[in-house]
PDB file of N, CA and C in Angstrom:
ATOM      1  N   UNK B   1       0.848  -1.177   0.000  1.00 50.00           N
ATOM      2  CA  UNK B   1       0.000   0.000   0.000  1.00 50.00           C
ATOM      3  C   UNK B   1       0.895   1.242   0.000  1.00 50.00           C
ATOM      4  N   UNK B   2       0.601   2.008  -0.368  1.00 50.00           N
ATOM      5  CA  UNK B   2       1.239   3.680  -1.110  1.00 50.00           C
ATOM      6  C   UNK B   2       0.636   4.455   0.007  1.00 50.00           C
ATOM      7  N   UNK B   3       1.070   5.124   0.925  1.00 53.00           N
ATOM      8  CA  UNK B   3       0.692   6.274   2.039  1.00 53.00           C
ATOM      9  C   UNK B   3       0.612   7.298   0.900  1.00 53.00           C
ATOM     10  N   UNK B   4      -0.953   7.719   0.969  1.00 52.00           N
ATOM     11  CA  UNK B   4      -1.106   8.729   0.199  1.00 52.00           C
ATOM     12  C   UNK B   4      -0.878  10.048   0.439  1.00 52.00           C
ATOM     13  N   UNK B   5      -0.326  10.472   1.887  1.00 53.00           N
ATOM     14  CA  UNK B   5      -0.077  11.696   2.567  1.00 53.00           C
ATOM     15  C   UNK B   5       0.959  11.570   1.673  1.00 53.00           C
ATOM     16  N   UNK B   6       1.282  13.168   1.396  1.00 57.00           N
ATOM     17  CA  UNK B   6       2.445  13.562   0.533  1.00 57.00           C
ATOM     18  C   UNK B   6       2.359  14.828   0.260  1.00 57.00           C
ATOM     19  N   UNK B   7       3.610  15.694  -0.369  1.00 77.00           N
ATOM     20  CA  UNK B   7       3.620  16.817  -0.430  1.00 77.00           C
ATOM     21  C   UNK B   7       3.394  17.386  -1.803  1.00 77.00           C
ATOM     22  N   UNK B   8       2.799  18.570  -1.837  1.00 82.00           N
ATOM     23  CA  UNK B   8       2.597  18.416  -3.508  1.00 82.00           C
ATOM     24  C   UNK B   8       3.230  20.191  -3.510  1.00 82.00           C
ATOM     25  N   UNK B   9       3.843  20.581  -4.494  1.00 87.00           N
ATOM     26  CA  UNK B   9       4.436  22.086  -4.719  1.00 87.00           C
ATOM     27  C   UNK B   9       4.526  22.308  -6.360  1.00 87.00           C
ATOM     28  N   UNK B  10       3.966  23.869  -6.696  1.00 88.00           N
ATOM     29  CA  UNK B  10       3.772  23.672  -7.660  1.00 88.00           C
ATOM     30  C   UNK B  10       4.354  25.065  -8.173  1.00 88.00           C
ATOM     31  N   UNK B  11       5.285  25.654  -9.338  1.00 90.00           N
ATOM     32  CA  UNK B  11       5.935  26.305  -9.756  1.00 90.00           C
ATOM     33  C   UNK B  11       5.782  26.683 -10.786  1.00 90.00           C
ATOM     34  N   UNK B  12       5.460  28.111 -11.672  1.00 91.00           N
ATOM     35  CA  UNK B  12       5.605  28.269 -12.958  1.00 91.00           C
ATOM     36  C   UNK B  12       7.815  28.250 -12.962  1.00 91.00           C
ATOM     37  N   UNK B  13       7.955  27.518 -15.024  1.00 89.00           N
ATOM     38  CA  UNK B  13       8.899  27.988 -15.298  1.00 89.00           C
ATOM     39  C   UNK B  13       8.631  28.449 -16.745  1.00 89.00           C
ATOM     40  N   UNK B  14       9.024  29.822 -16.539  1.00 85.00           N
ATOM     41  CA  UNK B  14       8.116  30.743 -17.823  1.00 85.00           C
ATOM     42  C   UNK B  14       6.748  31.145 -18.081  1.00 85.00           C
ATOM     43  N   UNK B  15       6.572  31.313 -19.435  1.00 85.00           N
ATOM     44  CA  UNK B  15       5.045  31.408 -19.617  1.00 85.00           C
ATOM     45  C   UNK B  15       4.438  29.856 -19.791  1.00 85.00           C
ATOM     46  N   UNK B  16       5.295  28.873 -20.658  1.00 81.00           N
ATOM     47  CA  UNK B  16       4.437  27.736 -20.513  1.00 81.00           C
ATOM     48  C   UNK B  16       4.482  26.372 -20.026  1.00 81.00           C
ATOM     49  N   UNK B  17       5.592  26.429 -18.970  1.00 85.00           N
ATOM     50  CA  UNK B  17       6.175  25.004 -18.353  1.00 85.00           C
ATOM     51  C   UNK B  17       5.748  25.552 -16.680  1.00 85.00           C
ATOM     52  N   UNK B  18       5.178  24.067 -16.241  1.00 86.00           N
ATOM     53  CA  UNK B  18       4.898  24.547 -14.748  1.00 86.00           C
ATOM     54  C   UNK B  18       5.924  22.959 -13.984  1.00 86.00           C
ATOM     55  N   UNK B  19       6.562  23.420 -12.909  1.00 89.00           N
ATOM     56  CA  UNK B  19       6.939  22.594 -12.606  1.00 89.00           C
ATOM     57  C   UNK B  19       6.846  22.011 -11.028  1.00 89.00           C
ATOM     58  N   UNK B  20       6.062  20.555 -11.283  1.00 88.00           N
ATOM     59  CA  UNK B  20       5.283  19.959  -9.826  1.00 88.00           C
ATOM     60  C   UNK B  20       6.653  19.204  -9.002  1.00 88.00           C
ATOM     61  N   UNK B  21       5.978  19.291  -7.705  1.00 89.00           N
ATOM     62  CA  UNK B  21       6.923  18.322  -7.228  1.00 89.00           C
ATOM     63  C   UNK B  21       6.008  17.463  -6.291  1.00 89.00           C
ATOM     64  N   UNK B  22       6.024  16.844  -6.093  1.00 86.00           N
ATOM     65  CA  UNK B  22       5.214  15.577  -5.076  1.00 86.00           C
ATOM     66  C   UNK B  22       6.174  14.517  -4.355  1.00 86.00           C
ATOM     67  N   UNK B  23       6.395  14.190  -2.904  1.00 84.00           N
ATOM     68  CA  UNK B  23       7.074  13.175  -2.768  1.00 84.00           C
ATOM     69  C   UNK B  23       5.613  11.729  -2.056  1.00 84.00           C
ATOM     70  N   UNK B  24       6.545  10.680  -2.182  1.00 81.00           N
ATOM     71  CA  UNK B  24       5.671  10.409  -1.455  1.00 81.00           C
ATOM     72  C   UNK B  24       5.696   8.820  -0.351  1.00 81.00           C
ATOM     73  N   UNK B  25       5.485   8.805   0.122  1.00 84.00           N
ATOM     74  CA  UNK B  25       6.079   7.618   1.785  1.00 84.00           C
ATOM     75  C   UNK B  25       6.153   6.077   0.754  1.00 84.00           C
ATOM     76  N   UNK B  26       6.441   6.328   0.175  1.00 89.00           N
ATOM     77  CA  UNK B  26       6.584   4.731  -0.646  1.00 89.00           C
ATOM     78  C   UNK B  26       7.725   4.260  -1.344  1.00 89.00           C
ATOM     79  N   UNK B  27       7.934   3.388  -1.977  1.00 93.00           N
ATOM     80  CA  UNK B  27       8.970   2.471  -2.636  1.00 93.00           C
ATOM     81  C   UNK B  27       9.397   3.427  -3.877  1.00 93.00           C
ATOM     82  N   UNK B  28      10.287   3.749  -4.515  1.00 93.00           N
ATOM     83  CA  UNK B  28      10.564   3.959  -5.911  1.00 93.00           C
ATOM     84  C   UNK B  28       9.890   3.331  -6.887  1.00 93.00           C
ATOM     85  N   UNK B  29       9.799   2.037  -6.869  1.00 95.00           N
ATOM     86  CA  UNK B  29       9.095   0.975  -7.746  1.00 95.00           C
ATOM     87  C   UNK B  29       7.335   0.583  -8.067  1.00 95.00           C
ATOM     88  N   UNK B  30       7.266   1.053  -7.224  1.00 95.00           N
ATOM     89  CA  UNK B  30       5.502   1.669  -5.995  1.00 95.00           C
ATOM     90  C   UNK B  30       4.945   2.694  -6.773  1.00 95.00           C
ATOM     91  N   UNK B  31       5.581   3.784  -6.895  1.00 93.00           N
ATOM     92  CA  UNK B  31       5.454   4.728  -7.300  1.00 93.00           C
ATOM     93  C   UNK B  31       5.575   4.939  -9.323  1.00 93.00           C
ATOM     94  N   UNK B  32       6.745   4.176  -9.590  1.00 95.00           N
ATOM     95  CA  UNK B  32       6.723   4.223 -10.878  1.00 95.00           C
ATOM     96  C   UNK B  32       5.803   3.369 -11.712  1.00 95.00           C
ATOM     97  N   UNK B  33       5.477   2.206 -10.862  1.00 96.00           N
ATOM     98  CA  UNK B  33       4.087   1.177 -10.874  1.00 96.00           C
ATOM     99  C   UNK B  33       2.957   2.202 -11.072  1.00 96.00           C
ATOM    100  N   UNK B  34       2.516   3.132 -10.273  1.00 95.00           N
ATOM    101  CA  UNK B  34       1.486   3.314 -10.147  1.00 95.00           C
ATOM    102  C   UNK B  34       1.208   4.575 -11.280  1.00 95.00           C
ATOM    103  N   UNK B  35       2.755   4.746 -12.142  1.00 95.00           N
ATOM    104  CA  UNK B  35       2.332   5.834 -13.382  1.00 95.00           C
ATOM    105  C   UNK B  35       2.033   4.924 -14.876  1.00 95.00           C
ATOM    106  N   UNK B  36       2.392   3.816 -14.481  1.00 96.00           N
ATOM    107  CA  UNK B  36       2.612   2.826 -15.938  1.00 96.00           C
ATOM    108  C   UNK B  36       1.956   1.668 -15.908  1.00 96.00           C
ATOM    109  N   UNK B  37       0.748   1.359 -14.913  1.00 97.00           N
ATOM    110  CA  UNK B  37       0.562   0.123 -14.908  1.00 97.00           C
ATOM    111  C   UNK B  37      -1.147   0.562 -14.966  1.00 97.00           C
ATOM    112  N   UNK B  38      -2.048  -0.091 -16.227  1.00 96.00           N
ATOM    113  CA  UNK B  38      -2.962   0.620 -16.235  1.00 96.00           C
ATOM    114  C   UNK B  38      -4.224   0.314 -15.091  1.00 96.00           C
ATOM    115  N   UNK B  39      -3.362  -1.123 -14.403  1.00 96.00           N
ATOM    116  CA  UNK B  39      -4.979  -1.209 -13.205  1.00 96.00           C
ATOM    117  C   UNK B  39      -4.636  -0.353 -12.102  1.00 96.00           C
ATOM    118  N   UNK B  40      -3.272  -0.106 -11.840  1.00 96.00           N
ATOM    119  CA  UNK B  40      -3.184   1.129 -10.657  1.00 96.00           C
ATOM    120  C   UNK B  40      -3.514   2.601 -10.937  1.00 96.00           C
ATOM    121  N   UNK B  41      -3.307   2.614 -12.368  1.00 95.00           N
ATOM    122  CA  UNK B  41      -3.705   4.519 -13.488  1.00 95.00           C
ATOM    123  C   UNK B  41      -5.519   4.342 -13.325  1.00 95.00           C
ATOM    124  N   UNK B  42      -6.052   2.821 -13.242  1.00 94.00           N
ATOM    125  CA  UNK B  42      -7.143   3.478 -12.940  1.00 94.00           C
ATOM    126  C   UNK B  42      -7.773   3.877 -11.791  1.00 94.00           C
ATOM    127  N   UNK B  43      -7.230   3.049 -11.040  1.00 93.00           N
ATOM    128  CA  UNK B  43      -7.857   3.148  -9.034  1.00 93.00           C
ATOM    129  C   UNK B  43      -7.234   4.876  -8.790  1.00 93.00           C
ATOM    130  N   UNK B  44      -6.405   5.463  -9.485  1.00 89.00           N
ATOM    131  CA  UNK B  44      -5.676   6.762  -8.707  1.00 89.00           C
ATOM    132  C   UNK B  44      -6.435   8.220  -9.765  1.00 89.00           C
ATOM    133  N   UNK B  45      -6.789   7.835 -10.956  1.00 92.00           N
ATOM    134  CA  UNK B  45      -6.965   8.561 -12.089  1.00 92.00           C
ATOM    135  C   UNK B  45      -8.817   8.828 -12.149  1.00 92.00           C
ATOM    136  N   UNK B  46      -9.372   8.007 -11.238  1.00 93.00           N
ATOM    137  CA  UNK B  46     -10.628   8.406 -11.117  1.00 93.00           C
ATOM    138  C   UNK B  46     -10.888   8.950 -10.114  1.00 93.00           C
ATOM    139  N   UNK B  47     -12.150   9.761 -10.212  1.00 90.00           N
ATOM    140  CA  UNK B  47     -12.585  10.740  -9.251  1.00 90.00           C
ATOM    141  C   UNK B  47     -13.796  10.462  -8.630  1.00 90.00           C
ATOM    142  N   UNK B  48     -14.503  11.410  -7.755  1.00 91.00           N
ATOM    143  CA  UNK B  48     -16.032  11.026  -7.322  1.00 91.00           C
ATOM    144  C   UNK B  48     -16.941  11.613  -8.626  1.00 91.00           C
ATOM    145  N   UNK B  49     -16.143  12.121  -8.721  1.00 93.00           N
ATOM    146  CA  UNK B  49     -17.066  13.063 -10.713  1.00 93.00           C
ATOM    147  C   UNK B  49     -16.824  11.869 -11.491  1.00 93.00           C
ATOM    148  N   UNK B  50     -15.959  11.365 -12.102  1.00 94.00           N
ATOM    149  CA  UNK B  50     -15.408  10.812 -12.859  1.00 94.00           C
ATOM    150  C   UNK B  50     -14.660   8.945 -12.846  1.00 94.00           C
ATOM    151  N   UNK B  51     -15.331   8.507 -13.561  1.00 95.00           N
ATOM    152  CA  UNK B  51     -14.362   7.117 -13.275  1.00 95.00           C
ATOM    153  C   UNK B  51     -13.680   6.954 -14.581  1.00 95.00           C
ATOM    154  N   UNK B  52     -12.366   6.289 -14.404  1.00 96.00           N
ATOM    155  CA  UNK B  52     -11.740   6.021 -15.713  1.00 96.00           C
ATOM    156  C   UNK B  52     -12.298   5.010 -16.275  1.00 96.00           C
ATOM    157  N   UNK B  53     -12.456   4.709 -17.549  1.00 96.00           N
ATOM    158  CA  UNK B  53     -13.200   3.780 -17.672  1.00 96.00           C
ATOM    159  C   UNK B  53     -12.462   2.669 -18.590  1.00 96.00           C
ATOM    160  N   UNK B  54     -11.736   3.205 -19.319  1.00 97.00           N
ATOM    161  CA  UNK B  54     -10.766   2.994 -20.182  1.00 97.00           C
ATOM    162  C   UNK B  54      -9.436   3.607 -20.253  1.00 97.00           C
ATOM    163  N   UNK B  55      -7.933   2.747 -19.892  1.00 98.00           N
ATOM    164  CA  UNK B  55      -6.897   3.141 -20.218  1.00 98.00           C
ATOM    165  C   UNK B  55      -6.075   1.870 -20.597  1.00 98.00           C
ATOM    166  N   UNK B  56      -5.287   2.368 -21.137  1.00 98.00           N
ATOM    167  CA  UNK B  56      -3.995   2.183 -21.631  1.00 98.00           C
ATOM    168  C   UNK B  56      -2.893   3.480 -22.033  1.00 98.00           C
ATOM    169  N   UNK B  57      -1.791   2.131 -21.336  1.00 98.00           N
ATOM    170  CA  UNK B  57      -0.725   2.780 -21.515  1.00 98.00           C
ATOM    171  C   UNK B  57       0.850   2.007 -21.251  1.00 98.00           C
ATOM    172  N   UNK B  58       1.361   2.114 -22.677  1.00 98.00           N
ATOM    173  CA  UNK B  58       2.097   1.240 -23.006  1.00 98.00           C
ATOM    174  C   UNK B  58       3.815   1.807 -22.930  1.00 98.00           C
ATOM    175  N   UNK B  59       4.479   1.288 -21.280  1.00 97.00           N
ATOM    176  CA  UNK B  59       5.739   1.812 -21.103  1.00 97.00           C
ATOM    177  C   UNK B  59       6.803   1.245 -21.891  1.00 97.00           C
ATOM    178  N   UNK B  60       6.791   2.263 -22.758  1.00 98.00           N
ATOM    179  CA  UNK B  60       7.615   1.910 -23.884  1.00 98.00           C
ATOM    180  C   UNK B  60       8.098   3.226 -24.987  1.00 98.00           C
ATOM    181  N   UNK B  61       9.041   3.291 -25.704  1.00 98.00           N
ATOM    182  CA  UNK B  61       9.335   4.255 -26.485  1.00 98.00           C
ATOM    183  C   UNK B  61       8.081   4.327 -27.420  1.00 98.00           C
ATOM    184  N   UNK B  62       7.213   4.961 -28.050  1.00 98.00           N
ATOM    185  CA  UNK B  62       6.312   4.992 -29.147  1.00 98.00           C
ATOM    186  C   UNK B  62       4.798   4.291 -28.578  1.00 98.00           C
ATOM    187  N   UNK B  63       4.921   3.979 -27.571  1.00 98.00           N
ATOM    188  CA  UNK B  63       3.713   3.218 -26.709  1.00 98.00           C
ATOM    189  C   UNK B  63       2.975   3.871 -26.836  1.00 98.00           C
ATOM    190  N   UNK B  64       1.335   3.473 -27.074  1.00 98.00           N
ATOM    191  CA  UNK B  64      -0.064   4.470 -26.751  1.00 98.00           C
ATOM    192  C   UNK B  64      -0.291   4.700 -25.601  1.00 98.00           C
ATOM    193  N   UNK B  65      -1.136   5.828 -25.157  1.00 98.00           N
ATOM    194  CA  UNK B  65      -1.442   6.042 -24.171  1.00 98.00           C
ATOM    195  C   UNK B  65      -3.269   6.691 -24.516  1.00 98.00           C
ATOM    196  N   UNK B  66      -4.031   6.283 -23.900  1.00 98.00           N
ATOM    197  CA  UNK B  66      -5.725   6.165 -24.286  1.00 98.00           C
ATOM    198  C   UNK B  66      -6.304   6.170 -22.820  1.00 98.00           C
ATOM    199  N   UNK B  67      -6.869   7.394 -22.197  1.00 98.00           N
ATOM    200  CA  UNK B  67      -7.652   7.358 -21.192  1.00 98.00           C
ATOM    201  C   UNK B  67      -9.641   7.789 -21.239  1.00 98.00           C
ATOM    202  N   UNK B  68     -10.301   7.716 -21.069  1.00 97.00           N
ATOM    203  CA  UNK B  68     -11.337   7.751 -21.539  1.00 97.00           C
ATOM    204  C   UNK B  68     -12.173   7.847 -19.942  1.00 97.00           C
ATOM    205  N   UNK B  69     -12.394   9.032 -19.156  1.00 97.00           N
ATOM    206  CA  UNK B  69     -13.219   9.234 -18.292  1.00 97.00           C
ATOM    207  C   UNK B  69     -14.640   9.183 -18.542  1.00 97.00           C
ATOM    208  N   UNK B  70     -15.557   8.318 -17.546  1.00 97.00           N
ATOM    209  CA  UNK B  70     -17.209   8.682 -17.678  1.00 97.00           C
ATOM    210  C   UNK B  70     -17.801   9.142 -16.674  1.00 97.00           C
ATOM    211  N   UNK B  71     -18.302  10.545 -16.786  1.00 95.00           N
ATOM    212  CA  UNK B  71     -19.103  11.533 -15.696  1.00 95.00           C
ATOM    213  C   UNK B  71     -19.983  10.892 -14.875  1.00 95.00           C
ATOM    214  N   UNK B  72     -19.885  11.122 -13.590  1.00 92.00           N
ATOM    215  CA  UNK B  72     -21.576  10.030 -13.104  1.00 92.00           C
ATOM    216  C   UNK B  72     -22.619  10.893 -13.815  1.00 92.00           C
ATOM    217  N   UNK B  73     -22.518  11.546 -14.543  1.00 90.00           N
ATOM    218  CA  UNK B  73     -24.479  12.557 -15.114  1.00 90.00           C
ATOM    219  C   UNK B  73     -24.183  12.085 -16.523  1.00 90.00           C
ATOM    220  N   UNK B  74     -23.250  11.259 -16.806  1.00 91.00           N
ATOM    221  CA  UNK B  74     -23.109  10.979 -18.658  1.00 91.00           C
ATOM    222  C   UNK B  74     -22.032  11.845 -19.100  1.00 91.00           C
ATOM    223  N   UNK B  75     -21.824  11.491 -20.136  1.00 94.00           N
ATOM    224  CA  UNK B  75     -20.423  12.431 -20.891  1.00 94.00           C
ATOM    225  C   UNK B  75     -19.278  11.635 -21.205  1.00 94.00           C
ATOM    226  N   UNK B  76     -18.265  11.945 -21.987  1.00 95.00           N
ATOM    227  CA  UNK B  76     -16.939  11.757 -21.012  1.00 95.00           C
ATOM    228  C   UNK B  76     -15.895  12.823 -21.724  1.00 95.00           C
ATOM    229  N   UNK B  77     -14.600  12.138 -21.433  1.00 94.00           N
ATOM    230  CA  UNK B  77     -13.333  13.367 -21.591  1.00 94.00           C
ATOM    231  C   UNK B  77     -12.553  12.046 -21.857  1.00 94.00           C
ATOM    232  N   UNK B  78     -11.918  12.479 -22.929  1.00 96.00           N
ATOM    233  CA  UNK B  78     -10.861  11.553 -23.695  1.00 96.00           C
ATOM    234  C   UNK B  78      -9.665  12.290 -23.511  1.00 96.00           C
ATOM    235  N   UNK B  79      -8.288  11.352 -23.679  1.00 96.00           N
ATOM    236  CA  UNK B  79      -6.781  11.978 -23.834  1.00 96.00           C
ATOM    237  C   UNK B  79      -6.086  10.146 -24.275  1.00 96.00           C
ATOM    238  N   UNK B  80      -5.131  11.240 -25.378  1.00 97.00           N
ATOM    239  CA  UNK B  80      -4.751  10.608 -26.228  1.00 97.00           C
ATOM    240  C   UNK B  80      -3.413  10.822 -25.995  1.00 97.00           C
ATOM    241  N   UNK B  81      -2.371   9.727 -26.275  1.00 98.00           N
ATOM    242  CA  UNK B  81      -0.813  10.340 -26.277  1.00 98.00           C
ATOM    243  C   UNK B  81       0.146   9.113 -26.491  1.00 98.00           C
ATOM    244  N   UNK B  82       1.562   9.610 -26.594  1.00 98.00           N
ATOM    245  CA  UNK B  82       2.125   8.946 -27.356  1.00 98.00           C
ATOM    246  C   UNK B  82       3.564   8.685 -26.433  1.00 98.00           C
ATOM    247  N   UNK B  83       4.058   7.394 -25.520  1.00 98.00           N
ATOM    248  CA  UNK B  83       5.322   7.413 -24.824  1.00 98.00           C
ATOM    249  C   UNK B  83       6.564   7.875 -25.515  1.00 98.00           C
ATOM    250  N   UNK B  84       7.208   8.541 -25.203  1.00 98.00           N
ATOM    251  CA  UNK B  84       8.400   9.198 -25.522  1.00 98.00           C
ATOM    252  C   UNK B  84       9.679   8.675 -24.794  1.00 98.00           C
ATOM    253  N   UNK B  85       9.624   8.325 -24.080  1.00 98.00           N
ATOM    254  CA  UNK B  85      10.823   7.553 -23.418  1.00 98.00           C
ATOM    255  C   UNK B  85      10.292   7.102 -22.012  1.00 98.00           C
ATOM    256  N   UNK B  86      10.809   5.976 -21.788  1.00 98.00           N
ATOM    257  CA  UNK B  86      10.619   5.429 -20.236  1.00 98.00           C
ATOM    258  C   UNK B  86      12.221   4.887 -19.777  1.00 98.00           C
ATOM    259  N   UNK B  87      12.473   5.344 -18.371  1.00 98.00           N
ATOM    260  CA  UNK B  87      13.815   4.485 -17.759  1.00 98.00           C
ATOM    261  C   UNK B  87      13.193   4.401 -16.551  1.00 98.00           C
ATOM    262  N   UNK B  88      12.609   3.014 -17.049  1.00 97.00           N
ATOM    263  CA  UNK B  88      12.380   1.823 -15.501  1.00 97.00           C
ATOM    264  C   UNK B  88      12.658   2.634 -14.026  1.00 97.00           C
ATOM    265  N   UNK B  89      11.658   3.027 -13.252  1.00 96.00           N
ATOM    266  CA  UNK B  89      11.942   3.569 -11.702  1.00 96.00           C
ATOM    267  C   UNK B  89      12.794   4.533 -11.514  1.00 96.00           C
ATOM    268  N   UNK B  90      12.424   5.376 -12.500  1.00 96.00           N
ATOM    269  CA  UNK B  90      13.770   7.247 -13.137  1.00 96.00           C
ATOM    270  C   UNK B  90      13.316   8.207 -14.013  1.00 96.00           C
ATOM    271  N   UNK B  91      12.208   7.638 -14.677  1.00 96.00           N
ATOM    272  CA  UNK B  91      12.105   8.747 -15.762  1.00 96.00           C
ATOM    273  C   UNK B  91      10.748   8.275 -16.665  1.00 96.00           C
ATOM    274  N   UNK B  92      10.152   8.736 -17.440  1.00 97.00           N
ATOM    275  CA  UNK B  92       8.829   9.075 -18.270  1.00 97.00           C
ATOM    276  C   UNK B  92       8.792  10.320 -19.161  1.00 97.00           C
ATOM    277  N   UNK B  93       8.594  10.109 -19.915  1.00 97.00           N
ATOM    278  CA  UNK B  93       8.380  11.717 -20.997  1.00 97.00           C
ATOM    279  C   UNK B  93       7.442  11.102 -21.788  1.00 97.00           C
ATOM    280  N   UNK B  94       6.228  11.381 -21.623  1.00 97.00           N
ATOM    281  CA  UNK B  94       4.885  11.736 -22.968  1.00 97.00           C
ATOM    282  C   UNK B  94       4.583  12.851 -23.386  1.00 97.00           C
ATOM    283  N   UNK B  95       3.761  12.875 -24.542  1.00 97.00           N
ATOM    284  CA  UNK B  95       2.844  13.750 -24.757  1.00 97.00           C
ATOM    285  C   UNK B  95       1.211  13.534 -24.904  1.00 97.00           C
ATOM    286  N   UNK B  96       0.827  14.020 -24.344  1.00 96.00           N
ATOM    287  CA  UNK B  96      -0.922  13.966 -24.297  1.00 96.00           C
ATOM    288  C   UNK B  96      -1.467  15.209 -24.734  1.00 96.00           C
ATOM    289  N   UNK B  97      -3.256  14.639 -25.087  1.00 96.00           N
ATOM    290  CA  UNK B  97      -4.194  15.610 -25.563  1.00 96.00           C
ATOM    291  C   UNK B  97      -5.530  15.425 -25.011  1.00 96.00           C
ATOM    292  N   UNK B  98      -6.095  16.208 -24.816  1.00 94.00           N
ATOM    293  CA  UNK B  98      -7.447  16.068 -25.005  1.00 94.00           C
ATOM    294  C   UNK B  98      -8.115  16.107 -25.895  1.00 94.00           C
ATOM    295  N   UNK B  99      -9.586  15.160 -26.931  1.00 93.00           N
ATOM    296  CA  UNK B  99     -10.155  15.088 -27.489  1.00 93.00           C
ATOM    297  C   UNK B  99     -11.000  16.764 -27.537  1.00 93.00           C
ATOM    298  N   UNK B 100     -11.001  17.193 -26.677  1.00 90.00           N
ATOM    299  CA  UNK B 100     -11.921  18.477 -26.377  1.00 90.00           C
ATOM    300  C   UNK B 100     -10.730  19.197 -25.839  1.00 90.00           C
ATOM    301  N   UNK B 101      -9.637  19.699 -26.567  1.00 85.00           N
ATOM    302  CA  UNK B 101      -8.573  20.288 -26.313  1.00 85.00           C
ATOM    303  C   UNK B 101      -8.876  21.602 -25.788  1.00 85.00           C
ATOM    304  N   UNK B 102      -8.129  21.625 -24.586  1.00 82.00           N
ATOM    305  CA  UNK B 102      -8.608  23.408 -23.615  1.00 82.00           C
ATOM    306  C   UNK B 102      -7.154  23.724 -23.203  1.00 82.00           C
ATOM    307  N   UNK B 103      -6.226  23.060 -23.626  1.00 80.00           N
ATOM    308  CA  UNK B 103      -5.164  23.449 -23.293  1.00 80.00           C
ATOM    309  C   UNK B 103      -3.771  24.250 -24.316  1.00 80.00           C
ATOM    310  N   UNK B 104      -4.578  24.063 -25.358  1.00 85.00           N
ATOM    311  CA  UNK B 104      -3.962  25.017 -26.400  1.00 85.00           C
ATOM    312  C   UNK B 104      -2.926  24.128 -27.284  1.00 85.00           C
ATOM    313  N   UNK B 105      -3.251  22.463 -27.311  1.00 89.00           N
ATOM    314  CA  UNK B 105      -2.804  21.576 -28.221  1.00 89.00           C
ATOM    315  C   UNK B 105      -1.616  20.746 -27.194  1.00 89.00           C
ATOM    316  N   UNK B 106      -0.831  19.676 -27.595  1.00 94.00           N
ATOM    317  CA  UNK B 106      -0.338  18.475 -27.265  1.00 94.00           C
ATOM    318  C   UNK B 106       0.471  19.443 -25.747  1.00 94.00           C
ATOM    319  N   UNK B 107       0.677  18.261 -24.798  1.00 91.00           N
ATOM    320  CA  UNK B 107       1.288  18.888 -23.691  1.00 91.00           C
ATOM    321  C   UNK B 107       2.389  17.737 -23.987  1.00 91.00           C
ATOM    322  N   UNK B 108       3.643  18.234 -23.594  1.00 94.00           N
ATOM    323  CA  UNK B 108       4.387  16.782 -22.937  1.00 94.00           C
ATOM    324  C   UNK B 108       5.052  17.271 -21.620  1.00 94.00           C
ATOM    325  N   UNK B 109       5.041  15.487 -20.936  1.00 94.00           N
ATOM    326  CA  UNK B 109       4.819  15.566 -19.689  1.00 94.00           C
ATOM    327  C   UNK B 109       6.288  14.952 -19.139  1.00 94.00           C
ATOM    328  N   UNK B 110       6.903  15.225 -18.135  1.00 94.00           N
ATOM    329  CA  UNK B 110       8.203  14.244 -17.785  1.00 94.00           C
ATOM    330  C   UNK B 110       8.021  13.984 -16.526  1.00 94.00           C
ATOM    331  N   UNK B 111       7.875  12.621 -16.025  1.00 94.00           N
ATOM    332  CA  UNK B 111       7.993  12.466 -14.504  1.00 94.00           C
ATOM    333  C   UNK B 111       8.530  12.015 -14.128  1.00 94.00           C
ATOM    334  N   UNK B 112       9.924  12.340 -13.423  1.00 93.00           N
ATOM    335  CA  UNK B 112      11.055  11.847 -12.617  1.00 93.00           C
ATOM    336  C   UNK B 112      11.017  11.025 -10.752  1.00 93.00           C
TER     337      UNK B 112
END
């Protein structure tokens, strides 16, 4: 089990990079599990609004990545993206989208 107490800090760098930091009471391996493995992306990635309903995500260079939220009132919110590099319990770089893009087109993401 993952102690979900943790610290979360959050930083602009520039106008369009923000940079998070989060630690958190668990394993290295725990943690990188729970960004790449899609039955733990769904237990953490849904909400009381929202359940994931559909993901994938394939840790790998060129891997898909497909999340597909459903509203409890109906709806949903799609994101689409593409793995860019993974180093096993160190590193992640994607890029994602939303189907209903509000963020001003592809983000990519790195989580160390």
């Amino acid at each position: 089990m993952i102690d979900v107490r943790s610290t979360l800090s959050a930083r602009p760098l520039g106008d369009r990079e923000l940079f998070l930091t989060r630690a958190f009471a668990a394993p290295r391996a725990r943690v990188y599990a729970a960004h790449v493995d899609p039955a733990l992306l769904t237990r953490w990635l849904s909400t009381e609004r929202a359940t994931l309903t559909e993901c994938v995500f394939e840790a790998r260079p060129g891997g898909p990545i497909r999340y597909v939220w459903r509203h409890r009132g109906g709806g949903t919110i799609t994101l689409r993206g593409t793995v860019e590099e993974v180093v096993p319990n160190e590193r992640i770089v994607h890029v994602e989208v939303f189907d209903d893009d509000w963020t001003g087109g592809p983000v990519r993401v790195t989580t160390t």
